[in-house]
mmCIF file of C-alpha atoms in Angstrom:
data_model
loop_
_atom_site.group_PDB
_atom_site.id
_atom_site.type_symbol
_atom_site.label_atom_id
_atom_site.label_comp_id
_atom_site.label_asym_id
_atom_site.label_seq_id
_atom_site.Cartn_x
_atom_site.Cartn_y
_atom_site.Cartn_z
ATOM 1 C CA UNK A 1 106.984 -22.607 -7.236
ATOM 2 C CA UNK A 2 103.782 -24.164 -5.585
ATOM 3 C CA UNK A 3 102.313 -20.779 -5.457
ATOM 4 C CA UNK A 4 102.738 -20.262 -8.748
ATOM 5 C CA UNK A 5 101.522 -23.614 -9.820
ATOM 6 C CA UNK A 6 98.655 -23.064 -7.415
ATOM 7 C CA UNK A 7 97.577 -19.545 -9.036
ATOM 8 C CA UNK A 8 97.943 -21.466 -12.556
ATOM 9 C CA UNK A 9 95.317 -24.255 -11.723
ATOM 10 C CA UNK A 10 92.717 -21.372 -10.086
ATOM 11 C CA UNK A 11 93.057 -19.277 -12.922
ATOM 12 C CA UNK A 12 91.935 -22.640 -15.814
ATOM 13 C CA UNK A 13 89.431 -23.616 -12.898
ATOM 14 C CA UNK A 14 87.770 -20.312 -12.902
ATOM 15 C CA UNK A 15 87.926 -20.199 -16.987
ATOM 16 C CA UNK A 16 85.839 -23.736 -17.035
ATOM 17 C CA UNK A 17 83.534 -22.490 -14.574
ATOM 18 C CA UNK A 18 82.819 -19.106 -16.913
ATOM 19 C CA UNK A 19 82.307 -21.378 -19.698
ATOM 20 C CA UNK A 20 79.793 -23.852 -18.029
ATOM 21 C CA UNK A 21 77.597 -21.192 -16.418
ATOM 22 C CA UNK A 22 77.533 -19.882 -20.194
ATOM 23 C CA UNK A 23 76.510 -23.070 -22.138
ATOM 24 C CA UNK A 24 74.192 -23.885 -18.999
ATOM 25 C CA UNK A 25 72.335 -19.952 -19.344
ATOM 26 C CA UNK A 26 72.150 -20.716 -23.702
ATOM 27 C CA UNK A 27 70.621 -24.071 -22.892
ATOM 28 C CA UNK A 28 67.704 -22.324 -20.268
ATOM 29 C CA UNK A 29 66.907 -20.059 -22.793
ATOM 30 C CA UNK A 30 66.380 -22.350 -25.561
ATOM 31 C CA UNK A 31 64.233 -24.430 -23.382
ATOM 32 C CA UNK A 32 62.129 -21.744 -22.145
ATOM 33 C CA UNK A 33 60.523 -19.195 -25.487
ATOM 34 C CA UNK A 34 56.699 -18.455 -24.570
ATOM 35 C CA UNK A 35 57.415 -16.415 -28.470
ATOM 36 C CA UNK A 36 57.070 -19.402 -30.859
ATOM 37 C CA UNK A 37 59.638 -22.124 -31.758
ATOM 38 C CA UNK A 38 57.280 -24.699 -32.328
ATOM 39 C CA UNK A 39 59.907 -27.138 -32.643
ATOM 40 C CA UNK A 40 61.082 -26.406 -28.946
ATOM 41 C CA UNK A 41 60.886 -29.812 -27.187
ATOM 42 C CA UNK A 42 57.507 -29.292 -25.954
ATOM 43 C CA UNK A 43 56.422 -25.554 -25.445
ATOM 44 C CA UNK A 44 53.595 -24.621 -25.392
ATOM 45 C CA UNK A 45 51.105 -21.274 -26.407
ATOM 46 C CA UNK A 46 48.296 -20.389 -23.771
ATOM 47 C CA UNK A 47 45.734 -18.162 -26.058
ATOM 48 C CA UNK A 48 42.061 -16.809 -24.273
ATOM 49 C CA UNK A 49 38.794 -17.902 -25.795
ATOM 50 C CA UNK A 50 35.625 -18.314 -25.271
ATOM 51 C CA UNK A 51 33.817 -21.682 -24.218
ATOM 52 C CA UNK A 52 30.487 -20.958 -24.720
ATOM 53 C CA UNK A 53 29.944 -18.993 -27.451
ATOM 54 C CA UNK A 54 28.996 -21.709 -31.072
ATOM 55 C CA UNK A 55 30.348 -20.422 -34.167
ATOM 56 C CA UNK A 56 33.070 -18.581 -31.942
ATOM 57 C CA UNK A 57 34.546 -19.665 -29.398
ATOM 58 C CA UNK A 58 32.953 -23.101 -28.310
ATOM 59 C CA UNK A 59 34.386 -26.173 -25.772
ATOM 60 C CA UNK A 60 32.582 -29.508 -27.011
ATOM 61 C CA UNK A 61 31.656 -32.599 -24.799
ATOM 62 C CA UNK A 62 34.462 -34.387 -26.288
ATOM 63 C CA UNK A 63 37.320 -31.242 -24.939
ATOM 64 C CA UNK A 64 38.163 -30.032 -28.291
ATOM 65 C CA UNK A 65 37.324 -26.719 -29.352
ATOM 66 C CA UNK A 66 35.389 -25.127 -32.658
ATOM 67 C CA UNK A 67 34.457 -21.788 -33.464
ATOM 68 C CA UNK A 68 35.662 -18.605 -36.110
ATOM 69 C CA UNK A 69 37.673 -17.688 -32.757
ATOM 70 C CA UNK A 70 39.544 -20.868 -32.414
ATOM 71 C CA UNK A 71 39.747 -21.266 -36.096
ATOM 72 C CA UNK A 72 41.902 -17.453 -36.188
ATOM 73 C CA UNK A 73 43.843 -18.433 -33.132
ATOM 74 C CA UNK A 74 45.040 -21.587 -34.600
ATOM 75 C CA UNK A 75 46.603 -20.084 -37.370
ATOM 76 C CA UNK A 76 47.908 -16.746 -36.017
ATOM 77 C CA UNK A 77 49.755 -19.998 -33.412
ATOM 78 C CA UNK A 78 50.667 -21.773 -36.128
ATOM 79 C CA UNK A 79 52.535 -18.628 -37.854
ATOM 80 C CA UNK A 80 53.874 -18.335 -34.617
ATOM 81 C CA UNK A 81 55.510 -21.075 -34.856
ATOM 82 C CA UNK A 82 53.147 -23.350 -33.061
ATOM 83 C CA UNK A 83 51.704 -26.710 -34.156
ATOM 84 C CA UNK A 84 48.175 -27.436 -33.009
ATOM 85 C CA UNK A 85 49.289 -29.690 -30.010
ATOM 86 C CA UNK A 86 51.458 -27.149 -28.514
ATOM 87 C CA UNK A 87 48.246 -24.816 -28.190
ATOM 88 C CA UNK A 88 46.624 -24.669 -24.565
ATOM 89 C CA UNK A 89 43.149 -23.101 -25.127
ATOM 90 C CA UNK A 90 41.924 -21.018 -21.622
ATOM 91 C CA UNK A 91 38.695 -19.836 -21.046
ATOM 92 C CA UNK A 92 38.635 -16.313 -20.293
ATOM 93 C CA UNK A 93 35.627 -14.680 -19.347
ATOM 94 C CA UNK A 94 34.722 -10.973 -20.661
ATOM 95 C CA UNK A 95 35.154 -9.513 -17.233
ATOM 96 C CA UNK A 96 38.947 -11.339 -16.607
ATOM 97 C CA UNK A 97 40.261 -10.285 -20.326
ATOM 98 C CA UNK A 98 42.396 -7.762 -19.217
ATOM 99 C CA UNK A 99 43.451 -9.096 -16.353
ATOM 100 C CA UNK A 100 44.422 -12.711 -17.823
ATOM 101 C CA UNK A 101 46.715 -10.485 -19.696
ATOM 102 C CA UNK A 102 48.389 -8.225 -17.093
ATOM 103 C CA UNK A 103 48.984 -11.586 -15.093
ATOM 104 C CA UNK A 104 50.546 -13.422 -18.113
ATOM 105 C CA UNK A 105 47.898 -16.274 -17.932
ATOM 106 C CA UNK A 106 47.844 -16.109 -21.253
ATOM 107 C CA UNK A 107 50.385 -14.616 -24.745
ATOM 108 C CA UNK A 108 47.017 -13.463 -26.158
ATOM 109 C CA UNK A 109 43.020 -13.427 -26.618
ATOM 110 C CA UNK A 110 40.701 -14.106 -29.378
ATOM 111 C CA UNK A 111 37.418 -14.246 -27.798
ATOM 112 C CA UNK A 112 34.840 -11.890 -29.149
ATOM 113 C CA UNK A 113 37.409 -9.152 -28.000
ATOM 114 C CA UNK A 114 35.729 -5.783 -29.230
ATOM 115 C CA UNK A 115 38.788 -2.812 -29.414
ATOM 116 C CA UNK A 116 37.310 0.291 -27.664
ATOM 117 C CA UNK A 117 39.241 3.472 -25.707
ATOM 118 C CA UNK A 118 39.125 2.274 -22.668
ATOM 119 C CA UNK A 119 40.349 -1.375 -23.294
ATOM 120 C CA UNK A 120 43.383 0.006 -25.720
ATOM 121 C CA UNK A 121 44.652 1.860 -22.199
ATOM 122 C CA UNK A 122 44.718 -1.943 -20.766
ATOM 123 C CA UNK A 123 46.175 -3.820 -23.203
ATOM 124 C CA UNK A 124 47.436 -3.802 -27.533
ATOM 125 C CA UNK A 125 45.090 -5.103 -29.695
ATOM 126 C CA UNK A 126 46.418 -6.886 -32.995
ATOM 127 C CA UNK A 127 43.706 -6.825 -36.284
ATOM 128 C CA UNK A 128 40.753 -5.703 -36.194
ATOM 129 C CA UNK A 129 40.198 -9.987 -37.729
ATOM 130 C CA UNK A 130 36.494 -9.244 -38.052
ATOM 131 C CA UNK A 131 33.889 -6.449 -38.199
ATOM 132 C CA UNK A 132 30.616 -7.583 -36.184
ATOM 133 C CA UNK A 133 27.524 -5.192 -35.620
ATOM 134 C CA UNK A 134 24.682 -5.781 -32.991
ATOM 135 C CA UNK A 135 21.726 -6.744 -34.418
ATOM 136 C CA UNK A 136 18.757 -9.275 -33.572
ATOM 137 C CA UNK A 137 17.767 -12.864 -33.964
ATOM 138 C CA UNK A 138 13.916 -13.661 -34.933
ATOM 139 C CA UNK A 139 12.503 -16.887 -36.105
ATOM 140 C CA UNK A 140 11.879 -16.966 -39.790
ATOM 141 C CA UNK A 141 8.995 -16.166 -40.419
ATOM 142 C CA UNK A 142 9.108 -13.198 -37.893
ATOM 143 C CA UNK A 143 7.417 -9.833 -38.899
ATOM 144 C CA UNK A 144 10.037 -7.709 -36.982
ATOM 145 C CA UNK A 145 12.001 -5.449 -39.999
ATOM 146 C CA UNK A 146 13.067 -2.757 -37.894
ATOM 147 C CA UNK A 147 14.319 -1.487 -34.529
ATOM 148 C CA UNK A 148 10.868 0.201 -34.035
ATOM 149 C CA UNK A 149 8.936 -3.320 -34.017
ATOM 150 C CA UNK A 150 10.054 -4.555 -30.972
ATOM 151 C CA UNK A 151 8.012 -1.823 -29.167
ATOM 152 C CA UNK A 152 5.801 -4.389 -27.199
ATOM 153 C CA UNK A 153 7.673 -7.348 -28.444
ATOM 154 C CA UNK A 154 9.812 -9.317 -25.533
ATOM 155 C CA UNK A 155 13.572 -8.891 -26.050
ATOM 156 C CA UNK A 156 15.838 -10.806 -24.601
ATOM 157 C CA UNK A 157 19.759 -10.751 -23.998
ATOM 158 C CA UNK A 158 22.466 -11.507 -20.693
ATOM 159 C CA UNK A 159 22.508 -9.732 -17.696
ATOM 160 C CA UNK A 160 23.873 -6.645 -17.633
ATOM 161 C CA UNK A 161 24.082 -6.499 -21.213
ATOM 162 C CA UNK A 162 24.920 -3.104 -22.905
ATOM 163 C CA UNK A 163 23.402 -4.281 -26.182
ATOM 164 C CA UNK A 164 19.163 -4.560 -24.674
ATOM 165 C CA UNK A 165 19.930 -1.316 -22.901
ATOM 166 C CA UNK A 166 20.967 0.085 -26.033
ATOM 167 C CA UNK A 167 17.689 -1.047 -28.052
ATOM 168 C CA UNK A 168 15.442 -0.037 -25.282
ATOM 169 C CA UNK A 169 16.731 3.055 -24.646
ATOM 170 C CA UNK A 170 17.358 4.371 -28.046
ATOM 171 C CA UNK A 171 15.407 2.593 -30.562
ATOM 172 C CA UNK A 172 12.277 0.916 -28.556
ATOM 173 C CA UNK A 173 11.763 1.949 -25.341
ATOM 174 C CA UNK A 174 8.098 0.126 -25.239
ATOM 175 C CA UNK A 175 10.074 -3.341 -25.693
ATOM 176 C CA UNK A 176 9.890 -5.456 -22.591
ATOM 177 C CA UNK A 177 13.645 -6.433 -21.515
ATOM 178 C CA UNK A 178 13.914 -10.149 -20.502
ATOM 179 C CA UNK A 179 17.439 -11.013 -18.927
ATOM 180 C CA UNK A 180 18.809 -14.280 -18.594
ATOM 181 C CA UNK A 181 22.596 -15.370 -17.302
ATOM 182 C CA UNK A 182 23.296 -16.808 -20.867
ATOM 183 C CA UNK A 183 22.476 -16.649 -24.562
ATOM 184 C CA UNK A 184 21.420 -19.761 -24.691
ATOM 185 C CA UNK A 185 18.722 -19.456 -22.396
ATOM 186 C CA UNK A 186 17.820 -16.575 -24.798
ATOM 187 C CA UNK A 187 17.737 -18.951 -28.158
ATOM 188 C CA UNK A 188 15.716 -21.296 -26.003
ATOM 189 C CA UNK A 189 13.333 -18.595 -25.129
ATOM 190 C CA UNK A 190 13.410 -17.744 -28.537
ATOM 191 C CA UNK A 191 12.413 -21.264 -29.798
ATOM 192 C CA UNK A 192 9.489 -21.675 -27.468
ATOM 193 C CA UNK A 193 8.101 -18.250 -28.155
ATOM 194 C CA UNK A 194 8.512 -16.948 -24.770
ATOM 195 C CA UNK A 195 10.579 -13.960 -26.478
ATOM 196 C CA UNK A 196 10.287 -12.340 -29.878
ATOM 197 C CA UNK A 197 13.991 -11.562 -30.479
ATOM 198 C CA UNK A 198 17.304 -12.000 -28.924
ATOM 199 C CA UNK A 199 20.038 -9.199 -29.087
ATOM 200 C CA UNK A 200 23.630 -8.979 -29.137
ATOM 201 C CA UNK A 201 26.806 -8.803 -32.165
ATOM 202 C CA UNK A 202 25.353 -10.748 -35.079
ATOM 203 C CA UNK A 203 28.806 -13.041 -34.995
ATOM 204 C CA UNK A 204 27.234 -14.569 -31.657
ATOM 205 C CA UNK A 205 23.849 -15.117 -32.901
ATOM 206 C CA UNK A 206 24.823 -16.164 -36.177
ATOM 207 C CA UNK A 207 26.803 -18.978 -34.538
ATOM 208 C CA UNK A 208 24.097 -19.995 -32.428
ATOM 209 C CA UNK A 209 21.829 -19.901 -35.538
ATOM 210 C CA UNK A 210 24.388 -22.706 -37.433
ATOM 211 C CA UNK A 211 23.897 -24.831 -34.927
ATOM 212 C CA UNK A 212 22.550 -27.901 -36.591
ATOM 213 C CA UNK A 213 19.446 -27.852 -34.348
ATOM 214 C CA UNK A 214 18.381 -24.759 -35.162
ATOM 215 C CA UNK A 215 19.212 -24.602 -38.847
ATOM 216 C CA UNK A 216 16.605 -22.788 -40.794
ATOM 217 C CA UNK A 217 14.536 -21.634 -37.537
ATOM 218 C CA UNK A 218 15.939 -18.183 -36.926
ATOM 219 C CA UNK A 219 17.275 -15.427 -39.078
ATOM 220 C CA UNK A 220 19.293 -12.403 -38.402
ATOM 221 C CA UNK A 221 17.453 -9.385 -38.714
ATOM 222 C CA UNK A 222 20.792 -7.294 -40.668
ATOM 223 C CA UNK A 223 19.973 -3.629 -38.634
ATOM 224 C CA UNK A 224 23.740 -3.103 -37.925
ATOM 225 C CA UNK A 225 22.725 -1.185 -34.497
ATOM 226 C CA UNK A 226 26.904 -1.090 -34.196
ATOM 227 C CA UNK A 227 30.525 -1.381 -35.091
ATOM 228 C CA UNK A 228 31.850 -4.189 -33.138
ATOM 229 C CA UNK A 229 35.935 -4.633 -34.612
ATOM 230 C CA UNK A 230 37.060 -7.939 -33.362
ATOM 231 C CA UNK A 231 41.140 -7.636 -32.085
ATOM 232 C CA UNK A 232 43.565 -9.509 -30.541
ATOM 233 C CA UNK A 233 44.201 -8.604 -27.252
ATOM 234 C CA UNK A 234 47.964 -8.500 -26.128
ATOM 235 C CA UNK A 235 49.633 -7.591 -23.246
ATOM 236 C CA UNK A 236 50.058 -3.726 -22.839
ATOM 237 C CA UNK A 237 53.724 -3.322 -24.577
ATOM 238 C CA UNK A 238 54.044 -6.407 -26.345
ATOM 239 C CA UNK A 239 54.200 -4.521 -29.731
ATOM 240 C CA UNK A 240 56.568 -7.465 -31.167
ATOM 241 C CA UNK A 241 53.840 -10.135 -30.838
ATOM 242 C CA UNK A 242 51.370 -7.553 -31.991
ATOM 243 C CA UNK A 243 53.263 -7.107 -35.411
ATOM 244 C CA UNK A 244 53.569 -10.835 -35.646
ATOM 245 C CA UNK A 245 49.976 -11.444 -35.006
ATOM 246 C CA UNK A 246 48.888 -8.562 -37.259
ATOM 247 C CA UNK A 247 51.124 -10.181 -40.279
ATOM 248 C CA UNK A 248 49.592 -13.987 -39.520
ATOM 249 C CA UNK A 249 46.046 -12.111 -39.729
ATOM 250 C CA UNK A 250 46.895 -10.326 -42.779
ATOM 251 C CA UNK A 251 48.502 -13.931 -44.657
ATOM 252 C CA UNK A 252 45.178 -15.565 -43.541
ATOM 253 C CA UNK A 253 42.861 -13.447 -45.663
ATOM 254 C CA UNK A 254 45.590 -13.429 -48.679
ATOM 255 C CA UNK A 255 45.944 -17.244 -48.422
ATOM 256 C CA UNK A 256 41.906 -17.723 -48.459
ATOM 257 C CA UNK A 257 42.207 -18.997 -44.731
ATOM 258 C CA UNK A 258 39.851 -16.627 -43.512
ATOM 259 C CA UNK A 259 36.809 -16.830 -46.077
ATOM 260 C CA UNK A 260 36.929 -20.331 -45.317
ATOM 261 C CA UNK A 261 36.908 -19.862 -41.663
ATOM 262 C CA UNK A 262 33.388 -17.644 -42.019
ATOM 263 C CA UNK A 263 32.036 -20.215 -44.582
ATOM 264 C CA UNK A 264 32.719 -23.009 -41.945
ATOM 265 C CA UNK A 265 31.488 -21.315 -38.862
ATOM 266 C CA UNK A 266 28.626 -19.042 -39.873
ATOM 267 C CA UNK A 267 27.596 -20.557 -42.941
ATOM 268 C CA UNK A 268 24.526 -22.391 -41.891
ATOM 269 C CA UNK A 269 23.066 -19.007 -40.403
ATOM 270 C CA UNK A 270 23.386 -17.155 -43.938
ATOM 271 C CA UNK A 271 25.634 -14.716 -42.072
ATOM 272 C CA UNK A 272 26.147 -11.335 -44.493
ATOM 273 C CA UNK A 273 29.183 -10.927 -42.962
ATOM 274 C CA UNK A 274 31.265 -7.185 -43.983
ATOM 275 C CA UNK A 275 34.939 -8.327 -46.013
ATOM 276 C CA UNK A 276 37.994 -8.840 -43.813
ATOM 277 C CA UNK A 277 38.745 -5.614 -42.345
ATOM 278 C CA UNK A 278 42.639 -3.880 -42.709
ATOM 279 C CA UNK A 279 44.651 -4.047 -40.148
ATOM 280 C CA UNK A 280 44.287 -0.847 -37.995
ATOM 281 C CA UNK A 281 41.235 0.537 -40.075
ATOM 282 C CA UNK A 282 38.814 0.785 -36.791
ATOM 283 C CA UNK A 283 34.867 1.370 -37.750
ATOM 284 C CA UNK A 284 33.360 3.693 -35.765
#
């Protein structure tokens, strides 16, 4: 009789225990989405930017950010399920994209992030949200029309940029190449007349152009050297946030979101930017 009783008492025991370690595993997973509740008691969204790139991706004396970037990422967070406060902005630099990625540093990146080959065998993009070229930056009342006027000229760009190389190698290889470790050494260079024109995508220098202290100094010179399609970079295999992203992006430009965004961001610099690009429809 006491064995039985015994057996009885193990047996409810062991039924409880199945039931608690249930509840307690439902509870952990509620508690822990990285995909988007927004109403989750406190989760948050990492998402890659730039922080020093105006009109883009931009981190401002007082810690908030500004920028077409930041203005994209928001929302595609915000479809995600995310309210503003619940968004953790990280800098990641060109040269860490793909890594911040692989590591999980961050769910995704909206920083200037041009899809190529080589990067789509590193990571999914989501988009293309915008369709940049290279191009140059002049003061106004510049003479420079064409590609072929900077023979002579001083150009300037970063270090190890691909984008001076590209001028002065096939377009004007008399131009004298002037590095410096950022672009706004460049528009400073620009400004004093140390340089003739700066060079990179026209989305960069058309946000450093709407900067209030330069408004009405510089203009974009509109040569289109190259297809630059903005995406969203996503871990490699994430193809469920990639769909999501690529639906937010897609609501943006329907709902008007996205004019605004370029009218807010670039509109100082009279940027001719190209319409929103399709989703998937990569310009060569």
């Amino acid at each position: 009789m006491f064995t039985m009783k015994l057996r009885k008492v193990t047996a409810a025991a062991a039924a409880a225990l199945v039931l608690s370690l249930t509840a307690t595993a439902c509870g952990g997973d509620d508690n822990d989405s990285d995909t988007g509740s927004g109403s989750g008691g406190g989760d948050k969204i990492k998402i890659g930017i730039k922080y020093d790139q105006p009109g883009l991706g931009l981190k401002k004396p007082d810690g908030s950010f500004s920028g077409f970037d930041v203005d994209v990422a928001t929302y595609v967070a915000k479809e995600l399920g995310y309210k503003p406060d619940q968004i953790e902005f990280v800098e990641t630099k060109s040269a860490d994209r793909e890594n911040a990625l692989a590591r999980g540093d961050v769910k995704f990146i909206a920083a200037t992030y041009s899809i190529n080959d080589e990067r789509k065998q590193k990571v999914d993009f989501a988009g293309p949200y915008l369709l940049a070229h290279q191009d140059l930056l002049v003061k106004t009342d510049s003479d420079i029309a064409k590609g072929t006027d900077l023979n002579g000229k001083n150009l300037c760009s970063v270090t190890g940029s691909t984008s001076a190389q590209n001028v002065k190698n096939d377009i004007a290889p008399k131009a004298n190449l002037k590095e410096y470790s950022g672009y706004s050494e460049c528009i400073a260079a620009l400004q004093s007349g140390t340089v003739d024109a700066v060079t990179t995508d026209d989305s960069i220098l058309a946000g450093f152009a709407a900067q209030s202290q330069y408004k009405g100094k510089f203009k974009l010179a509109g040569l289109k050297l190259s297809n630059e399609n903005y995406g969203i970079g996503v871990k490699k295999g994430d193809t469920a946030t990639v769909d999501k992203i690529n639906k937010a992006l897609e609501k943006m430009v329907s709902d008007g979101s996205w004019d605004k965004a370029v009218k807010d961001n670039f509109g100082p610099a009279n940027y001719k930017n190209e319409p929103a690009p399709k989703i998937g429809d990569i310009v060569q």
